[in-house]
XYZ file of C-alpha atoms in Angstrom:
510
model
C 110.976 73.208 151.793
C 109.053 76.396 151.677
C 108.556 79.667 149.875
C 106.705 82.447 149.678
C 105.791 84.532 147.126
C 104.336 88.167 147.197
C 101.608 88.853 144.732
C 97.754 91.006 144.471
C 94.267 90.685 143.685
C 91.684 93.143 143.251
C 88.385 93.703 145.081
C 86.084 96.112 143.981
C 88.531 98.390 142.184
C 91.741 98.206 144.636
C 93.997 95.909 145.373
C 94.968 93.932 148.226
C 97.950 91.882 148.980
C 98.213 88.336 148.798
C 100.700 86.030 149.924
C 101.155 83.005 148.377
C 102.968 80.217 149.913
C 104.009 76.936 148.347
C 105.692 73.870 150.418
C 107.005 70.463 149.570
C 106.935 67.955 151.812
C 107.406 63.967 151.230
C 104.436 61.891 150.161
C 102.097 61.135 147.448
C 103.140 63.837 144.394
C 99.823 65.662 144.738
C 99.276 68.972 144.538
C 96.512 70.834 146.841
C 95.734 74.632 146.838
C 94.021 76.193 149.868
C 92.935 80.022 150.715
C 89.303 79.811 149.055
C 90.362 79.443 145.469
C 87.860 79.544 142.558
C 87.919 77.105 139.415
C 90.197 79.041 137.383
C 93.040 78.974 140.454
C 92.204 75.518 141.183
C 93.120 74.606 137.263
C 96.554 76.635 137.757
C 97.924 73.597 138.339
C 97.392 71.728 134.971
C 99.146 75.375 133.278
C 101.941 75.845 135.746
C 103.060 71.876 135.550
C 102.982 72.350 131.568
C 104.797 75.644 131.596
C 107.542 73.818 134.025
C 107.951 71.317 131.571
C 107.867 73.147 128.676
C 110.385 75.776 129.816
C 112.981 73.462 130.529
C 112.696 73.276 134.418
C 111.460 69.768 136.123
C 107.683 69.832 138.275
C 108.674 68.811 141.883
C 107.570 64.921 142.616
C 106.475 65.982 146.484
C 103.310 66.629 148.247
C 102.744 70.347 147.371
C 100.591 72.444 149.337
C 99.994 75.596 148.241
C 98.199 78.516 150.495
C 96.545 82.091 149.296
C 96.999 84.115 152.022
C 94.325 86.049 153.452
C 92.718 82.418 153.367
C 89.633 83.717 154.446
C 88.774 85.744 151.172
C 87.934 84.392 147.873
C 90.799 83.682 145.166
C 89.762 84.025 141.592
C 91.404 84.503 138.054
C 94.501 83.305 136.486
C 96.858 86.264 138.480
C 98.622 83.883 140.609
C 99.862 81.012 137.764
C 103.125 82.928 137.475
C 103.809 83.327 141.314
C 102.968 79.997 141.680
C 105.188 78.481 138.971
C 108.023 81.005 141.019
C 106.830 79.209 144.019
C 107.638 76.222 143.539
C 110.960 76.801 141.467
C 112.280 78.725 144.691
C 111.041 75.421 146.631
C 112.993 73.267 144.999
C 116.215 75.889 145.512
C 116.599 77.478 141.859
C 115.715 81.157 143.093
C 117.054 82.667 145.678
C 114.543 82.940 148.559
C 115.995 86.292 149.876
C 115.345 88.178 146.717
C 111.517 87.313 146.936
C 109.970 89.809 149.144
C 111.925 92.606 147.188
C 109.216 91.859 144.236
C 105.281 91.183 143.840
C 104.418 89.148 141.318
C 101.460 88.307 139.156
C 100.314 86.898 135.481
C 99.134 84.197 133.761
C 100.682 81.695 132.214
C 100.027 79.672 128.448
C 100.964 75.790 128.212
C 104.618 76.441 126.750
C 105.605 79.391 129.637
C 104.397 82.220 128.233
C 103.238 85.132 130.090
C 99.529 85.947 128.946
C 98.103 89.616 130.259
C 95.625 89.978 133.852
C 93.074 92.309 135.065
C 93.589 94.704 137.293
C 97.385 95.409 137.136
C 96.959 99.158 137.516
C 95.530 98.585 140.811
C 97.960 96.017 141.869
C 100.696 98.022 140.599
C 99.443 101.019 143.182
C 98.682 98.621 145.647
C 102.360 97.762 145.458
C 103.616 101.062 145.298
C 101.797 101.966 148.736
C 103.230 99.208 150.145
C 107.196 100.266 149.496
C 107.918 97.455 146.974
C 111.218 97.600 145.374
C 108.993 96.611 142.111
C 106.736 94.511 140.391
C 106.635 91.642 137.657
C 104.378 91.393 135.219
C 103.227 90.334 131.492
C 104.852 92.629 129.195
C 101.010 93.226 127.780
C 100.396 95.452 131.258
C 103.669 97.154 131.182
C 102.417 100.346 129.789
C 99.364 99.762 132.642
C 101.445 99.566 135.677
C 104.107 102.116 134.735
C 101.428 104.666 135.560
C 101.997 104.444 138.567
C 104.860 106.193 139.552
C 107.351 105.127 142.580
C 107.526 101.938 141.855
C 109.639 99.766 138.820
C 107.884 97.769 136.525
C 109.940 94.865 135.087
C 107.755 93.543 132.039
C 108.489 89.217 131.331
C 107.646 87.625 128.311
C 108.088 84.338 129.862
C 108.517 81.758 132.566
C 112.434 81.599 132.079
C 112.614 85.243 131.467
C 111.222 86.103 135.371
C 113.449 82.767 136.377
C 116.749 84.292 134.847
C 115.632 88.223 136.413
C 115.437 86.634 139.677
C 118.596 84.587 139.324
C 120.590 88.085 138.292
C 121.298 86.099 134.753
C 119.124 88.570 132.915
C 118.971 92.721 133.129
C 115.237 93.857 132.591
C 115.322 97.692 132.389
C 112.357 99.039 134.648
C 109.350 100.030 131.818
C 108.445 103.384 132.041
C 105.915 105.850 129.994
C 105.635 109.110 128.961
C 101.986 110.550 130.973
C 101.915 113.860 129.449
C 102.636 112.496 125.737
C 99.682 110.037 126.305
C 97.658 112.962 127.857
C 98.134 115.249 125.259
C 96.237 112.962 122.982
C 93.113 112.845 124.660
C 90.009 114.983 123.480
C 90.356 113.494 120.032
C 87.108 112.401 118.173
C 86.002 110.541 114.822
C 82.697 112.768 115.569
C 81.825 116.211 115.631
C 78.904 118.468 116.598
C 79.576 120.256 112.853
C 78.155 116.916 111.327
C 74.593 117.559 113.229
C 72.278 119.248 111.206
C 69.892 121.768 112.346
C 68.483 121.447 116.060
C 70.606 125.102 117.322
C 68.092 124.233 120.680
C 69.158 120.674 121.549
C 72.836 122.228 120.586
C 72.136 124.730 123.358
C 70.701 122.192 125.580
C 73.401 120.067 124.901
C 76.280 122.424 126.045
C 74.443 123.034 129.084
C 74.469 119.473 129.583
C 78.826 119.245 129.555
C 79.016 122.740 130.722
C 77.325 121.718 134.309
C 77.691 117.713 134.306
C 73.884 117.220 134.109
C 71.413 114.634 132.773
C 69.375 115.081 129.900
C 66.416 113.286 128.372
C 65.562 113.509 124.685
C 62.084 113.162 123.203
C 61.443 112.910 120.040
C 59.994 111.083 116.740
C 62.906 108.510 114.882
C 65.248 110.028 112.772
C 65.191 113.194 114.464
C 68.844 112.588 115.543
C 69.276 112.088 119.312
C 71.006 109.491 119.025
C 73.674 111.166 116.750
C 73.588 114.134 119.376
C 74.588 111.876 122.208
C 77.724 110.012 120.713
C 79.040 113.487 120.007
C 78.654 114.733 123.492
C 82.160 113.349 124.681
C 83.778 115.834 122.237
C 82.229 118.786 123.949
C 83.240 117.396 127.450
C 86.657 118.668 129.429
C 89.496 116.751 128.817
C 90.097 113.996 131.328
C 92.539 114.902 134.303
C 95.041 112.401 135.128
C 93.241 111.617 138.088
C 90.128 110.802 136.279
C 92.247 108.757 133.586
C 93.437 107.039 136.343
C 90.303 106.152 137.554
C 88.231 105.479 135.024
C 91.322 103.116 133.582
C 91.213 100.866 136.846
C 87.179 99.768 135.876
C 88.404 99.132 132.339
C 90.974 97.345 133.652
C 89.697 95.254 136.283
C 86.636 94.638 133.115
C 89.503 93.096 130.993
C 88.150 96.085 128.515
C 91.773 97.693 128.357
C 93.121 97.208 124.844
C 96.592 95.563 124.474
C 99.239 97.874 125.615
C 97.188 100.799 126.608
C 98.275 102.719 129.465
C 95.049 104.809 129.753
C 91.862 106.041 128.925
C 92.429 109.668 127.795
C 88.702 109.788 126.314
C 85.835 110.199 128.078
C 83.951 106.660 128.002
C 80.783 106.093 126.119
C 78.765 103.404 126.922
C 75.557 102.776 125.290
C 73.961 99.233 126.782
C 70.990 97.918 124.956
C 67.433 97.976 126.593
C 67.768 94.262 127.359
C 70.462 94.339 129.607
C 69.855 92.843 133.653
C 70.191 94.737 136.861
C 73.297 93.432 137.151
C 74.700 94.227 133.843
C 73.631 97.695 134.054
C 74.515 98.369 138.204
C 77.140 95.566 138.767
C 76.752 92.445 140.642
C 77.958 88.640 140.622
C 79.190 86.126 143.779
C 82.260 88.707 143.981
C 80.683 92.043 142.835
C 81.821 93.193 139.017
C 81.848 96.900 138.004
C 78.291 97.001 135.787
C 77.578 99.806 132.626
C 77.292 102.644 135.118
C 80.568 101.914 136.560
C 82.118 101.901 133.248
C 80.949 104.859 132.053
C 82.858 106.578 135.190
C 83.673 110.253 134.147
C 81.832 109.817 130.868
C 78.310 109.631 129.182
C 76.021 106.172 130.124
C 73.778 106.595 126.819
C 70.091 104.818 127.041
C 68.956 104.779 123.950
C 64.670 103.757 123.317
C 64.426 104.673 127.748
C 60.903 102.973 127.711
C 61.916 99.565 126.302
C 64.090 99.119 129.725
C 62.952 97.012 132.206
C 61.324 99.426 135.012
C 63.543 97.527 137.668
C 66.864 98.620 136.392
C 65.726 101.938 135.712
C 65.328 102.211 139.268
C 68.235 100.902 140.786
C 70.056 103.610 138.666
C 68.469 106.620 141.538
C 71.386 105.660 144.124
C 73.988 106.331 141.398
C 72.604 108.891 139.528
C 71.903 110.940 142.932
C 75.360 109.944 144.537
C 77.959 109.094 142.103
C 78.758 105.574 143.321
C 76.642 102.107 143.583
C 76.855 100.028 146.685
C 76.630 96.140 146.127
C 75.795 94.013 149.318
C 75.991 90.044 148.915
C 76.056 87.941 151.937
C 79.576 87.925 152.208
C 80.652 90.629 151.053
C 79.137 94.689 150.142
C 81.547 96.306 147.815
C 81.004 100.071 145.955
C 82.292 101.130 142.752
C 82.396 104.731 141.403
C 79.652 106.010 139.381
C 79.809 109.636 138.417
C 78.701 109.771 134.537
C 76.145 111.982 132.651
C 73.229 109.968 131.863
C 71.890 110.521 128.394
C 68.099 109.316 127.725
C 66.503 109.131 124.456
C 62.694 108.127 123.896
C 60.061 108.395 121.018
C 57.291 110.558 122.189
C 54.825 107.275 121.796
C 54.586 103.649 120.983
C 54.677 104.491 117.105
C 56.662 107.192 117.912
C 54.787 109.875 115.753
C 52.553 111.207 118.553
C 52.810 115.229 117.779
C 54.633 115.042 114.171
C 53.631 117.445 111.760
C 52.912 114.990 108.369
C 53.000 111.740 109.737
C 49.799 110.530 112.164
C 49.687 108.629 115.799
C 47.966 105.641 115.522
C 48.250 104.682 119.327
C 45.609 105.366 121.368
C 45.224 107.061 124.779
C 45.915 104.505 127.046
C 48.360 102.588 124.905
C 50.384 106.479 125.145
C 50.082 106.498 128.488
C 51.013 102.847 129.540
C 54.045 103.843 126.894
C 55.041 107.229 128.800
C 54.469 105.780 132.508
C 57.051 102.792 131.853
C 59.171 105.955 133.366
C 58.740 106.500 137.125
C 58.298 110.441 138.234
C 61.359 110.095 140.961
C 64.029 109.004 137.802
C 62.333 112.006 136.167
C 62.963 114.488 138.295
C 66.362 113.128 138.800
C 67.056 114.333 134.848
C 68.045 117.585 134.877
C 66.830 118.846 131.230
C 63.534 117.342 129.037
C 64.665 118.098 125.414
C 62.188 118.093 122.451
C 63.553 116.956 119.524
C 61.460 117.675 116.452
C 61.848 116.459 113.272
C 64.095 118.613 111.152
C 62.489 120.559 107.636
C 63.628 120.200 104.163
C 65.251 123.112 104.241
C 67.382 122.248 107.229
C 68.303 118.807 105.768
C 69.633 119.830 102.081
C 71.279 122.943 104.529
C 75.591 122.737 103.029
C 76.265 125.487 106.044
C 78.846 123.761 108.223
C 77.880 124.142 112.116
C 79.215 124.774 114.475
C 82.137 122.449 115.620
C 82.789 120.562 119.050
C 86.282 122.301 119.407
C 84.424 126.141 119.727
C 81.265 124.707 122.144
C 84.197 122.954 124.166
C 86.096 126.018 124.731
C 82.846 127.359 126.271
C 82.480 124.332 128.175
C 86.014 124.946 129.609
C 85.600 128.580 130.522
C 82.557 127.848 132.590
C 83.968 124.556 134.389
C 87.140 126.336 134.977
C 84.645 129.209 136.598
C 82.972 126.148 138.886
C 86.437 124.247 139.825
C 87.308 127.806 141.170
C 84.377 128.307 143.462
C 84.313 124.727 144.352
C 88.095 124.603 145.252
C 87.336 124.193 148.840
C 84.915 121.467 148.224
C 84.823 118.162 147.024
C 82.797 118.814 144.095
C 83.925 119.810 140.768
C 80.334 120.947 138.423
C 76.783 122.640 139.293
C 75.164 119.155 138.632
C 76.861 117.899 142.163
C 75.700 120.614 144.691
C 74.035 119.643 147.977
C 71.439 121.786 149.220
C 73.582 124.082 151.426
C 75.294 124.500 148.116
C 72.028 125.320 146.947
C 71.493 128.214 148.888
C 74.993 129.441 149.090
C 75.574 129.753 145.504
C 72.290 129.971 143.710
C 70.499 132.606 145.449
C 67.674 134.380 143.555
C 66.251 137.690 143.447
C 62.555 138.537 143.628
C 61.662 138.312 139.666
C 63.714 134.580 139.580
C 61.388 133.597 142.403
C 57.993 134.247 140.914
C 59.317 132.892 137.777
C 60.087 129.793 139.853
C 56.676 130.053 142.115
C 54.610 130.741 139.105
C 56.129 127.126 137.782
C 56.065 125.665 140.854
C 52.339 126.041 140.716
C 50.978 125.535 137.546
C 53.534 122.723 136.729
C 53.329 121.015 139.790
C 57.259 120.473 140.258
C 58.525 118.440 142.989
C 61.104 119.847 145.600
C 64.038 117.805 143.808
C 62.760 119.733 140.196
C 63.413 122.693 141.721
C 66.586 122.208 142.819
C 67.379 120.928 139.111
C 66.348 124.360 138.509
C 68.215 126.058 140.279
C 71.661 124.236 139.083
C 70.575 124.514 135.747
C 70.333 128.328 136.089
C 73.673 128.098 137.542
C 75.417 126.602 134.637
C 73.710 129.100 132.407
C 75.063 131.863 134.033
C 78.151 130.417 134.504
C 78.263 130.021 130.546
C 77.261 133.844 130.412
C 80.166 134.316 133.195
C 77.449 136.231 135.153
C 77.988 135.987 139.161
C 74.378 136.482 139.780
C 71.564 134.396 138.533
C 69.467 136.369 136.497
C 65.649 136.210 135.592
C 66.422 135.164 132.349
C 69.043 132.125 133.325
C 65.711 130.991 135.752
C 63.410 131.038 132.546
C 65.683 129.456 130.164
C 66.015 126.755 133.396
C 62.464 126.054 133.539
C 61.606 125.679 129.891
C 64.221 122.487 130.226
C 61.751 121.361 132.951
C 58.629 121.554 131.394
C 58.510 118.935 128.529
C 58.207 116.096 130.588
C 54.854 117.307 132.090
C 53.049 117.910 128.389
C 53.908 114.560 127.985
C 53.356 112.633 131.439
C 50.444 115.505 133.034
């Protein structure tokens, strides 16, 4: 007595089949699973033979084998309690073996049958799609997930019997489906808004620049001066999220277990803010079978490092493969996944140790060496991978006890949009979407200068000592800045503006 079951687990951040088969044979009632499980599909055993029991149906008295198909790639999470349980019901005759491979099948199941929620069922839900499945089975909890995907039907079960009876034909299940542009239409929307920031106009500027182009930015400044209030409102600024990028950035959530409870997608840009003790592996991704880390997660939206020198210098470094190449590549010995990594990195840092080095009123009690030990925790190659150096002084009286409203993230985002739509048309034929991601052909086809943008740049070049990658930050910088002016041509002016975001970093690290 055999059967087998069709269901999916996820590596990296797609799916792959995976078959599982369960058979009965005469012997000792034991029950032994093969295919490289891990400890949580080795204890499937204990909640599968309590949801039998507690659903009404009787746990087979035979010597059950079961086998994960590929066997030769690890098995982990609580995905295949549900196929299992199916498994061994069709074993034992009480579902019809033919109606099987119609269906993939996944979840977890609680003590008394209930279907609990899994990880990654958007991508096992596409996965299953590609594949020409007539559908898919899963906890009503990832219902709104899976129906995403389009092609395929989703038929949501509450419970044990429920998938039993669907199988049997004893109960309908109408196929779950969701309404994409509804959901769409509500992304953009913020608790925050750039109207709450008061004073800084120049970090304002800088910071439109910033969503206009997709660049980095680092801010320096003394505490209180608001940086960190001017990062959690760049998200409202940003373009609203494609369905493509939804989709995308919804699959790390996902396959996180970050997705809330019946969420279909992330329609807002992600903002992920990890806190200067986090490990290499928390902040790139990592583990025996490689988990998306904070740079992964903040796919399509802003990774926020608040206090930039308290980081450990190692993961600062292992962020210059994703921040030049918008993914991460994690080798182990058996295995060398990569995860997606596009995000705008957002850097904020007090000028010193005390943090009032250069404040008008208040007076720097570090000393020279304990400044530059403090401003050197930064290398010069994640530097010049940071497109703009912000100052970010503190604000006046004046500008404090200011009642003017400013302005608000819905009129800088229309800006935003104008110039990225300008970009996505002269990228069409490429596979770029933003200045920030040009390659230096790129470079030189779009950003061509005229003689007065090249001293500007030589004359910087020289006295500032910029490295070749700085002045290719340059150049894109200039790029978005005309883009914002909706000039063709980069002007002298877009070049100067471009260069004063490039010099801060060398009064404070020359």
């Amino acid at each position: 007595m055999i059967s087998k079951i069709l269901s999916g687990a996820v590596l990296g951040i797609d799916a792959y089949m995976v078959q599982v088969e369960v058979d009965l044979a005469k012997g000792l009632p034991v029950l032994t699973t093969v295919g490289l499980p891990d400890a949580a599909v080795k204890e499937s055993k204990e909640r599968v033979k309590a949801a039998l029991n507690n659903s009404g149906f009787k746990f087979p008295s035979y010597k059950i084998t079961i086998n994960l198909a590929p066997a030769d790639m690890r098995k982990e999470g609580t995905v295949y309690d549900l196929p299992i349980a199916v498994g061994l019901l069709s074993a034992q005759g009480m579902i019809p073996p033919n109606i099987l491979s119609r269906y993939l099948i996944a979840g977890e199941l609680s003590l008394d049958g209930t279907v609990r929620p899994i990880k990654g069922s958007l991508a096992i839900a596409t996965m299953a799609q590609q594949m020409g499945l007539e559908g898919i089975i899963l906890p009503a909890d990832n219902a709104n997930e899976a129906a995403v995907v389009k092609g395929i039907n989703v038929f949501p079960v509450k419970s044990l019997i429920e998938a039993s009876a669907f199988l049997n034909g004893n109960f309908d299940i109408t196929p779950h489906s969701i309404n994409l542009q509804q959901i769409l239409s509500s992304s953009g929307k913020y608790s925050i808004d750039f109207s709450d920031v008061k004073g800084q106009e120049h970090v304002k500027r800088a910071m439109e620049i910033v969503a206009s182009g997709g660049h980095n930015v680092l801010l320096i400044g003394p505490p209180g001066t608001g940086k960190t209030m001017l990062s959690r409102r760049l998200p409202s600024i940003l373009p609203e999220m494609s369905l493509e990028e939804a989709i995308d950035a919804t699959k790390i959530q996902s396959i996180a277990g970050l997705l809330k409870k019946d969420q279909a997608l992330i329609v807002s840009r992600p903002f992920r803010a990890p806190h200067h003790t986090i490990t290499n592996v928390g902040l790139i991704g990592g583990g025996n079978i490689p988990k998306p880390g904070e740079v992964s997660l903040a796919h399509h939206g802003v990774l926020f490092l608040d206090e930039l020198t308290e980081f450990k210098r190692g993961a600062l470094e292992v962020m210059r493969q994703p921040l030049e190449e918008g993914s991460v590549t994690i080798s182990r010995s058996s295995i060398s996944l990569t995860f997606p990594s596009r995000f705008l990195l957002v850097a904020a840092m007090n000028p010193c140790k005390c943090g009032w080095l250069g404040h008008p009123t208040k007076e720097c009690r570090c000393t020279p060496y304990e400044i530059r030990k403090y401003l050197f925790s930064v290398s010069g190659p994640l530097l010049d991978r940071i497109d703009l150096h912000i100052d970010v002084p503190p604000l006046e009286y004046r500008q404090i006890t200011d009642q003017t409203q400013g302005e608000s993230s819905h009129d800088i985002c229309l800006r935003v949009n104008k110039a990225r739509r300008i970009q996505k048309a002269r990228y069409k034929k490429s596979k770029i979407f933003c200045n920030a991601h040009l390659n230096p052909k790129q470079l030189k086809k779009y950003c061509s200068l005229d003689s007065e943008s090249l001293g500007l740049i030589e004359m910087a070049i020289n006295k500032l000592g910029f490295s070749a990658r700085a002045y290719d930050r340059i150049l894109k910088v200039a790029r978005t800045i005309a883009d914002l002016e909706n000039e063709e041509k980069i002007r002298s002016h877009h070049v100067s503006e471009a260069i004063q975001y490039r010099s801060l970093d060398r009064d404070y690290w020359r």
